[in-house]
């Protein structure tokens, strides 16, 4: 295995780890804020769900990114630059993730990775290799998902708001148990969705670069990415937990359950259908939807706006960075 392949594998593992590090807060913030679980128990449960989800919940999302968003067939002489296109895409996503992590802001790994993926192939072959109809459908799902998360959470919270007044202690304990169950489901779905994104870039890069025979996810790739994202969740990010759990809305148990259930179902459904989603978008919009359903003035809309601006910047910046990196690399690769 040559240096370029090893570099692609190494940076992919680092990106998956950083993804888990950032999204640890997205997964456990409401459960921790509602006091249903301690931060340590919540992170352990989430890490276990991530590991199982990435290992066992299929490869539909990977197929969408690796085979359907770009034309994976091409002339043999283009194989080596294509491997570098994958390397540029994952490197751009990783670098932007590091910047966001250092600033203590939620970072959408989906936006950074897809932006890098599109930007790299634009640099490689212009518009011809990109399946724009598929890219448009994926981006539409990503755009609509926060609105769906907000709306469904708002409707659900409105529907149960009156019924939770005077909630008995025993029923309150049941709600906290359900919070833990939904945290497990959300973690499974997240591990499958986000883990497959990175697996797709790695496998597509190796396959198109002539280092892998067919588009299928080898066991070693699945295990490596699963362990990396699970370890990232274990490390966690306390600053981002505070931002999501307390700045967006002061969450109680019933609010947490509502947000977790809506987020978990949306991400699980998207994963099974093969659409990549931003867990941060879905979870944050669900928290705001719950807060708006209870008391709109209690929602920190200014913090939500700051997070939204970060998402808006992520896609074009990661695409531009990947484009620049590959163009620079091609100066040395082409005779």
Tab-separated table of C-alpha atoms in Angstrom:
chain	number	residue	atom	x	y	z
A	1	UNK	CA	0.000	0.000	0.000
A	2	UNK	CA	1.490	3.357	-1.072
A	3	UNK	CA	1.777	6.613	0.836
A	4	UNK	CA	-1.302	8.230	-0.738
A	5	UNK	CA	-3.524	5.310	0.280
A	6	UNK	CA	-2.128	5.354	3.815
A	7	UNK	CA	-2.705	9.108	3.984
A	8	UNK	CA	-6.329	8.670	2.879
A	9	UNK	CA	-6.921	5.987	5.516
A	10	UNK	CA	-5.225	7.991	8.268
A	11	UNK	CA	-7.062	11.260	7.614
A	12	UNK	CA	-10.378	9.421	7.285
A	13	UNK	CA	-9.861	7.864	10.718
A	14	UNK	CA	-9.007	11.284	12.170
A	15	UNK	CA	-12.093	12.819	10.552
A	16	UNK	CA	-14.374	10.085	11.881
A	17	UNK	CA	-12.886	10.534	15.356
A	18	UNK	CA	-13.446	14.300	15.194
A	19	UNK	CA	-16.992	13.706	13.971
A	20	UNK	CA	-17.706	11.627	17.059
A	21	UNK	CA	-15.970	14.202	19.252
A	22	UNK	CA	-18.150	17.046	17.977
A	23	UNK	CA	-21.410	15.114	17.785
A	24	UNK	CA	-21.078	13.647	21.268
A	25	UNK	CA	-22.728	16.837	22.486
A	26	UNK	CA	-25.502	16.582	19.893
A	27	UNK	CA	-26.316	13.086	21.101
A	28	UNK	CA	-26.274	13.502	24.873
A	29	UNK	CA	-26.998	17.194	25.516
A	30	UNK	CA	-30.722	16.904	26.255
A	31	UNK	CA	-30.384	13.761	28.381
A	32	UNK	CA	-27.644	15.398	30.450
A	33	UNK	CA	-29.487	18.721	30.688
A	34	UNK	CA	-32.656	17.009	31.943
A	35	UNK	CA	-30.615	15.066	34.537
A	36	UNK	CA	-31.884	11.735	33.223
A	37	UNK	CA	-28.294	10.473	32.994
A	38	UNK	CA	-24.946	11.705	34.201
A	39	UNK	CA	-22.580	12.912	31.467
A	40	UNK	CA	-20.403	9.824	31.944
A	41	UNK	CA	-23.268	7.335	31.601
A	42	UNK	CA	-24.794	9.218	28.687
A	43	UNK	CA	-21.515	9.281	26.765
A	44	UNK	CA	-20.891	5.569	27.419
A	45	UNK	CA	-24.371	4.673	26.170
A	46	UNK	CA	-23.959	6.891	23.123
A	47	UNK	CA	-20.530	5.438	22.314
A	48	UNK	CA	-21.906	1.899	22.436
A	49	UNK	CA	-24.762	2.844	20.130
A	50	UNK	CA	-22.347	4.492	17.705
A	51	UNK	CA	-20.212	1.371	17.523
A	52	UNK	CA	-23.146	-0.950	16.867
A	53	UNK	CA	-24.864	1.371	14.407
A	54	UNK	CA	-21.784	1.926	12.273
A	55	UNK	CA	-21.068	-1.817	12.223
A	56	UNK	CA	-24.489	-3.294	11.570
A	57	UNK	CA	-26.992	-0.789	10.113
A	58	UNK	CA	-26.238	-1.334	6.444
A	59	UNK	CA	-24.529	0.780	3.792
A	60	UNK	CA	-27.312	2.725	2.030
A	61	UNK	CA	-25.819	6.135	2.886
A	62	UNK	CA	-22.378	5.001	1.701
A	63	UNK	CA	-23.854	3.899	-1.628
A	64	UNK	CA	-25.473	7.323	-2.102
A	65	UNK	CA	-22.246	9.255	-1.524
A	66	UNK	CA	-19.741	6.853	-3.057
A	67	UNK	CA	-21.627	5.680	-6.145
A	68	UNK	CA	-24.558	7.984	-6.898
A	69	UNK	CA	-23.271	11.531	-6.311
A	70	UNK	CA	-20.325	11.144	-8.698
A	71	UNK	CA	-19.644	8.994	-11.757
A	72	UNK	CA	-17.419	6.256	-10.375
A	73	UNK	CA	-16.287	4.902	-13.739
A	74	UNK	CA	-13.601	6.589	-15.740
A	75	UNK	CA	-10.426	6.102	-17.779
A	76	UNK	CA	-7.668	4.097	-16.152
A	77	UNK	CA	-5.148	6.945	-16.343
A	78	UNK	CA	-7.407	9.045	-14.093
A	79	UNK	CA	-7.268	6.553	-11.224
A	80	UNK	CA	-4.431	8.153	-9.306
A	81	UNK	CA	-5.858	11.728	-9.363
A	82	UNK	CA	-9.230	10.341	-8.241
A	83	UNK	CA	-7.606	8.869	-5.160
A	84	UNK	CA	-6.176	12.312	-4.508
A	85	UNK	CA	-9.625	13.826	-5.016
A	86	UNK	CA	-10.915	11.661	-2.180
A	87	UNK	CA	-7.889	12.643	-0.104
A	88	UNK	CA	-8.532	16.343	-0.768
A	89	UNK	CA	-12.215	15.998	0.142
A	90	UNK	CA	-11.624	14.282	3.480
A	91	UNK	CA	-8.685	16.588	4.302
A	92	UNK	CA	-10.780	19.715	3.707
A	93	UNK	CA	-13.586	18.320	5.854
A	94	UNK	CA	-11.144	17.429	8.614
A	95	UNK	CA	-9.433	20.835	8.618
A	96	UNK	CA	-12.754	22.674	8.815
A	97	UNK	CA	-13.846	20.344	11.593
A	98	UNK	CA	-10.717	21.191	13.582
A	99	UNK	CA	-11.352	24.921	13.173
A	100	UNK	CA	-14.963	24.574	14.356
A	101	UNK	CA	-13.933	22.384	17.280
A	102	UNK	CA	-11.320	24.920	18.378
A	103	UNK	CA	-13.978	27.643	18.298
A	104	UNK	CA	-16.342	25.516	20.393
A	105	UNK	CA	-19.093	25.600	17.762
A	106	UNK	CA	-21.128	22.655	16.435
A	107	UNK	CA	-19.803	21.574	13.053
A	108	UNK	CA	-21.837	19.697	10.484
A	109	UNK	CA	-19.586	16.901	9.282
A	110	UNK	CA	-22.147	16.193	6.577
A	111	UNK	CA	-21.832	19.675	5.108
A	112	UNK	CA	-18.049	19.674	5.318
A	113	UNK	CA	-17.674	16.203	3.813
A	114	UNK	CA	-20.201	16.668	1.006
A	115	UNK	CA	-18.824	20.118	0.276
A	116	UNK	CA	-15.319	18.692	0.072
A	117	UNK	CA	-16.525	15.776	-2.070
A	118	UNK	CA	-18.192	18.054	-4.627
A	119	UNK	CA	-15.375	20.610	-4.579
A	120	UNK	CA	-12.710	17.973	-5.184
A	121	UNK	CA	-14.467	16.468	-8.196
A	122	UNK	CA	-15.130	19.931	-9.619
A	123	UNK	CA	-11.389	20.505	-9.476
A	124	UNK	CA	-10.683	17.112	-11.042
A	125	UNK	CA	-13.056	17.078	-14.007
A	126	UNK	CA	-15.313	20.105	-13.887
A	127	UNK	CA	-19.050	19.473	-13.961
A	128	UNK	CA	-18.952	16.212	-15.911
A	129	UNK	CA	-18.318	13.688	-13.104
A	130	UNK	CA	-20.903	15.065	-10.666
A	131	UNK	CA	-24.451	13.720	-10.745
A	132	UNK	CA	-26.125	17.033	-10.040
A	133	UNK	CA	-29.659	15.677	-9.814
A	134	UNK	CA	-28.559	13.363	-6.998
A	135	UNK	CA	-26.525	16.097	-5.322
A	136	UNK	CA	-29.566	18.380	-5.449
A	137	UNK	CA	-31.833	15.760	-3.874
A	138	UNK	CA	-29.320	15.128	-1.073
A	139	UNK	CA	-28.896	18.834	-0.361
A	140	UNK	CA	-32.673	19.308	-0.413
A	141	UNK	CA	-33.081	16.655	2.276
A	142	UNK	CA	-30.355	18.337	4.331
A	143	UNK	CA	-32.068	21.714	3.907
A	144	UNK	CA	-35.546	20.470	4.800
A	145	UNK	CA	-34.588	18.204	7.721
A	146	UNK	CA	-34.161	21.002	10.316
A	147	UNK	CA	-37.569	22.405	9.395
A	148	UNK	CA	-39.113	18.961	9.759
A	149	UNK	CA	-37.363	18.424	13.095
A	150	UNK	CA	-38.554	21.786	14.394
A	151	UNK	CA	-42.133	21.372	13.151
A	152	UNK	CA	-42.646	17.802	14.359
A	153	UNK	CA	-41.151	18.586	17.773
A	154	UNK	CA	-43.321	21.690	18.086
A	155	UNK	CA	-46.474	19.761	17.187
A	156	UNK	CA	-45.607	16.878	19.509
A	157	UNK	CA	-44.822	19.215	22.390
A	158	UNK	CA	-48.051	21.148	21.872
A	159	UNK	CA	-49.989	17.899	21.840
A	160	UNK	CA	-48.656	16.629	25.170
A	161	UNK	CA	-48.053	19.911	26.994
A	162	UNK	CA	-51.321	19.901	28.916
A	163	UNK	CA	-51.159	16.207	29.754
A	164	UNK	CA	-47.824	16.473	31.591
A	165	UNK	CA	-49.038	18.910	34.237
A	166	UNK	CA	-48.793	17.280	37.632
A	167	UNK	CA	-46.815	14.368	36.231
A	168	UNK	CA	-46.630	11.632	38.905
A	169	UNK	CA	-43.189	10.719	40.229
A	170	UNK	CA	-43.384	7.128	38.951
A	171	UNK	CA	-44.369	8.310	35.493
A	172	UNK	CA	-41.500	10.777	35.596
A	173	UNK	CA	-39.127	7.870	36.173
A	174	UNK	CA	-40.617	6.094	33.163
A	175	UNK	CA	-39.939	9.179	31.054
A	176	UNK	CA	-36.301	9.175	32.147
A	177	UNK	CA	-35.975	5.494	31.210
A	178	UNK	CA	-37.471	6.265	27.809
A	179	UNK	CA	-34.939	9.060	27.400
A	180	UNK	CA	-32.144	6.517	27.789
A	181	UNK	CA	-33.774	4.171	25.276
A	182	UNK	CA	-34.135	6.920	22.708
A	183	UNK	CA	-30.557	8.022	23.293
A	184	UNK	CA	-29.529	4.493	22.320
A	185	UNK	CA	-31.693	4.602	19.180
A	186	UNK	CA	-30.394	8.041	18.222
A	187	UNK	CA	-26.802	6.868	18.699
A	188	UNK	CA	-27.386	3.776	16.558
A	189	UNK	CA	-28.840	5.893	13.760
A	190	UNK	CA	-26.112	8.507	14.025
A	191	UNK	CA	-23.338	5.925	13.985
A	192	UNK	CA	-24.779	4.354	10.861
A	193	UNK	CA	-25.387	7.648	9.056
A	194	UNK	CA	-22.168	9.467	9.870
A	195	UNK	CA	-19.968	6.389	9.859
A	196	UNK	CA	-21.086	5.435	6.364
A	197	UNK	CA	-20.277	8.892	4.983
A	198	UNK	CA	-16.604	8.493	5.787
A	199	UNK	CA	-16.586	4.842	4.731
A	200	UNK	CA	-17.961	5.946	1.350
A	201	UNK	CA	-15.170	8.433	0.691
A	202	UNK	CA	-12.489	5.983	1.810
A	203	UNK	CA	-13.773	3.025	-0.215
A	204	UNK	CA	-14.534	5.120	-3.313
A	205	UNK	CA	-11.063	6.648	-3.197
A	206	UNK	CA	-9.356	3.272	-2.850
A	207	UNK	CA	-11.530	1.646	-5.507
A	208	UNK	CA	-11.185	4.408	-8.097
A	209	UNK	CA	-7.503	4.632	-7.293
A	210	UNK	CA	-7.075	0.949	-8.130
A	211	UNK	CA	-6.477	-0.143	-4.523
A	212	UNK	CA	-9.820	-1.927	-4.090
A	213	UNK	CA	-11.548	-4.205	-6.591
A	214	UNK	CA	-15.265	-3.478	-6.162
A	215	UNK	CA	-17.505	-1.011	-4.356
A	216	UNK	CA	-18.224	-2.860	-1.152
A	217	UNK	CA	-17.248	-1.893	2.377
A	218	UNK	CA	-14.534	-4.261	3.645
A	219	UNK	CA	-14.790	-5.454	7.221
A	220	UNK	CA	-11.584	-3.663	8.212
A	221	UNK	CA	-12.974	-0.333	6.966
A	222	UNK	CA	-16.248	-0.803	8.840
A	223	UNK	CA	-14.511	-1.796	12.077
A	224	UNK	CA	-11.939	0.993	11.853
A	225	UNK	CA	-14.514	3.734	11.264
A	226	UNK	CA	-16.840	2.294	13.917
A	227	UNK	CA	-14.117	2.291	16.554
A	228	UNK	CA	-12.952	5.786	15.587
A	229	UNK	CA	-16.381	7.416	15.840
A	230	UNK	CA	-17.134	5.575	19.083
A	231	UNK	CA	-13.841	6.714	20.599
A	232	UNK	CA	-14.588	10.277	19.515
A	233	UNK	CA	-17.915	10.163	21.337
A	234	UNK	CA	-16.192	8.836	24.461
A	235	UNK	CA	-13.821	11.796	24.494
A	236	UNK	CA	-16.732	14.190	24.007
A	237	UNK	CA	-16.861	17.988	24.000
A	238	UNK	CA	-18.103	19.662	27.187
A	239	UNK	CA	-18.183	23.159	25.705
A	240	UNK	CA	-20.565	22.115	22.951
A	241	UNK	CA	-22.779	20.226	25.427
A	242	UNK	CA	-23.269	23.485	27.314
A	243	UNK	CA	-24.044	25.362	24.094
A	244	UNK	CA	-26.700	22.912	22.892
A	245	UNK	CA	-28.161	21.745	26.181
A	246	UNK	CA	-28.458	25.016	28.045
A	247	UNK	CA	-28.049	27.889	25.589
A	248	UNK	CA	-30.707	26.809	23.103
A	249	UNK	CA	-33.341	25.932	25.697
A	250	UNK	CA	-33.404	24.785	29.328
A	251	UNK	CA	-34.427	21.160	28.842
A	252	UNK	CA	-36.558	19.043	31.196
A	253	UNK	CA	-37.204	15.296	30.967
A	254	UNK	CA	-40.361	15.458	28.846
A	255	UNK	CA	-38.688	17.988	26.543
A	256	UNK	CA	-35.656	15.727	26.203
A	257	UNK	CA	-37.818	12.704	25.391
A	258	UNK	CA	-39.712	14.642	22.751
A	259	UNK	CA	-36.533	15.951	21.134
A	260	UNK	CA	-34.705	12.602	21.268
A	261	UNK	CA	-37.609	10.648	19.789
A	262	UNK	CA	-38.126	13.053	16.894
A	263	UNK	CA	-34.388	13.270	16.167
A	264	UNK	CA	-33.917	9.513	16.410
A	265	UNK	CA	-36.783	8.696	14.068
A	266	UNK	CA	-35.743	11.262	11.445
A	267	UNK	CA	-32.110	10.152	11.382
A	268	UNK	CA	-32.994	6.451	11.416
A	269	UNK	CA	-35.458	6.862	8.544
A	270	UNK	CA	-32.945	8.900	6.554
A	271	UNK	CA	-30.257	6.268	7.141
A	272	UNK	CA	-32.458	3.431	5.938
A	273	UNK	CA	-33.414	5.434	2.831
A	274	UNK	CA	-29.773	6.230	2.094
A	275	UNK	CA	-29.788	9.984	2.725
A	276	UNK	CA	-26.993	11.653	4.720
A	277	UNK	CA	-28.226	14.047	7.419
A	278	UNK	CA	-26.593	16.477	9.800
A	279	UNK	CA	-27.287	15.175	13.294
A	280	UNK	CA	-26.463	18.595	14.707
A	281	UNK	CA	-29.116	20.241	12.554
A	282	UNK	CA	-31.795	17.727	13.434
A	283	UNK	CA	-31.087	17.694	17.176
A	284	UNK	CA	-30.757	21.468	17.518
A	285	UNK	CA	-33.914	22.156	15.520
A	286	UNK	CA	-35.793	19.563	17.576
A	287	UNK	CA	-34.676	21.233	20.817
A	288	UNK	CA	-35.830	24.603	19.512
A	289	UNK	CA	-39.130	23.127	18.343
A	290	UNK	CA	-39.785	21.741	21.814
A	291	UNK	CA	-38.872	25.068	23.404
A	292	UNK	CA	-41.077	27.005	21.009
A	293	UNK	CA	-43.950	24.657	21.787
A	294	UNK	CA	-43.652	25.397	25.506
A	295	UNK	CA	-42.514	29.020	25.636
A	296	UNK	CA	-41.073	30.675	22.515
A	297	UNK	CA	-39.396	33.425	24.545
A	298	UNK	CA	-37.383	30.791	26.428
A	299	UNK	CA	-35.580	29.734	23.247
A	300	UNK	CA	-32.209	31.387	22.662
A	301	UNK	CA	-32.784	32.293	19.033
A	302	UNK	CA	-29.548	34.301	18.912
A	303	UNK	CA	-27.500	31.184	19.700
A	304	UNK	CA	-29.470	29.244	17.100
A	305	UNK	CA	-28.628	31.948	14.558
A	306	UNK	CA	-24.917	31.682	15.355
A	307	UNK	CA	-25.006	27.915	14.830
A	308	UNK	CA	-26.969	28.367	11.611
A	309	UNK	CA	-24.377	30.788	10.248
A	310	UNK	CA	-21.686	28.187	10.912
A	311	UNK	CA	-23.634	25.619	8.879
A	312	UNK	CA	-24.123	28.078	6.027
A	313	UNK	CA	-20.387	28.748	5.868
A	314	UNK	CA	-19.320	25.109	6.161
A	315	UNK	CA	-20.505	23.918	2.749
A	316	UNK	CA	-18.887	26.540	0.481
A	317	UNK	CA	-15.708	26.836	2.556
A	318	UNK	CA	-15.048	23.095	2.614
A	319	UNK	CA	-15.830	22.865	-1.112
A	320	UNK	CA	-13.476	25.734	-1.883
A	321	UNK	CA	-10.735	24.297	0.307
A	322	UNK	CA	-10.963	20.861	-1.337
A	323	UNK	CA	-10.982	22.474	-4.787
A	324	UNK	CA	-7.842	24.474	-3.995
A	325	UNK	CA	-6.029	21.526	-2.402
A	326	UNK	CA	-6.630	19.229	-5.374
A	327	UNK	CA	-5.735	21.867	-7.958
A	328	UNK	CA	-2.479	22.407	-6.098
A	329	UNK	CA	-1.814	18.659	-5.939
A	330	UNK	CA	-2.533	18.222	-9.656
A	331	UNK	CA	0.241	20.669	-10.483
A	332	UNK	CA	2.686	18.079	-9.153
A	333	UNK	CA	0.846	14.919	-10.253
A	334	UNK	CA	0.379	15.751	-13.929
A	335	UNK	CA	3.382	15.728	-16.242
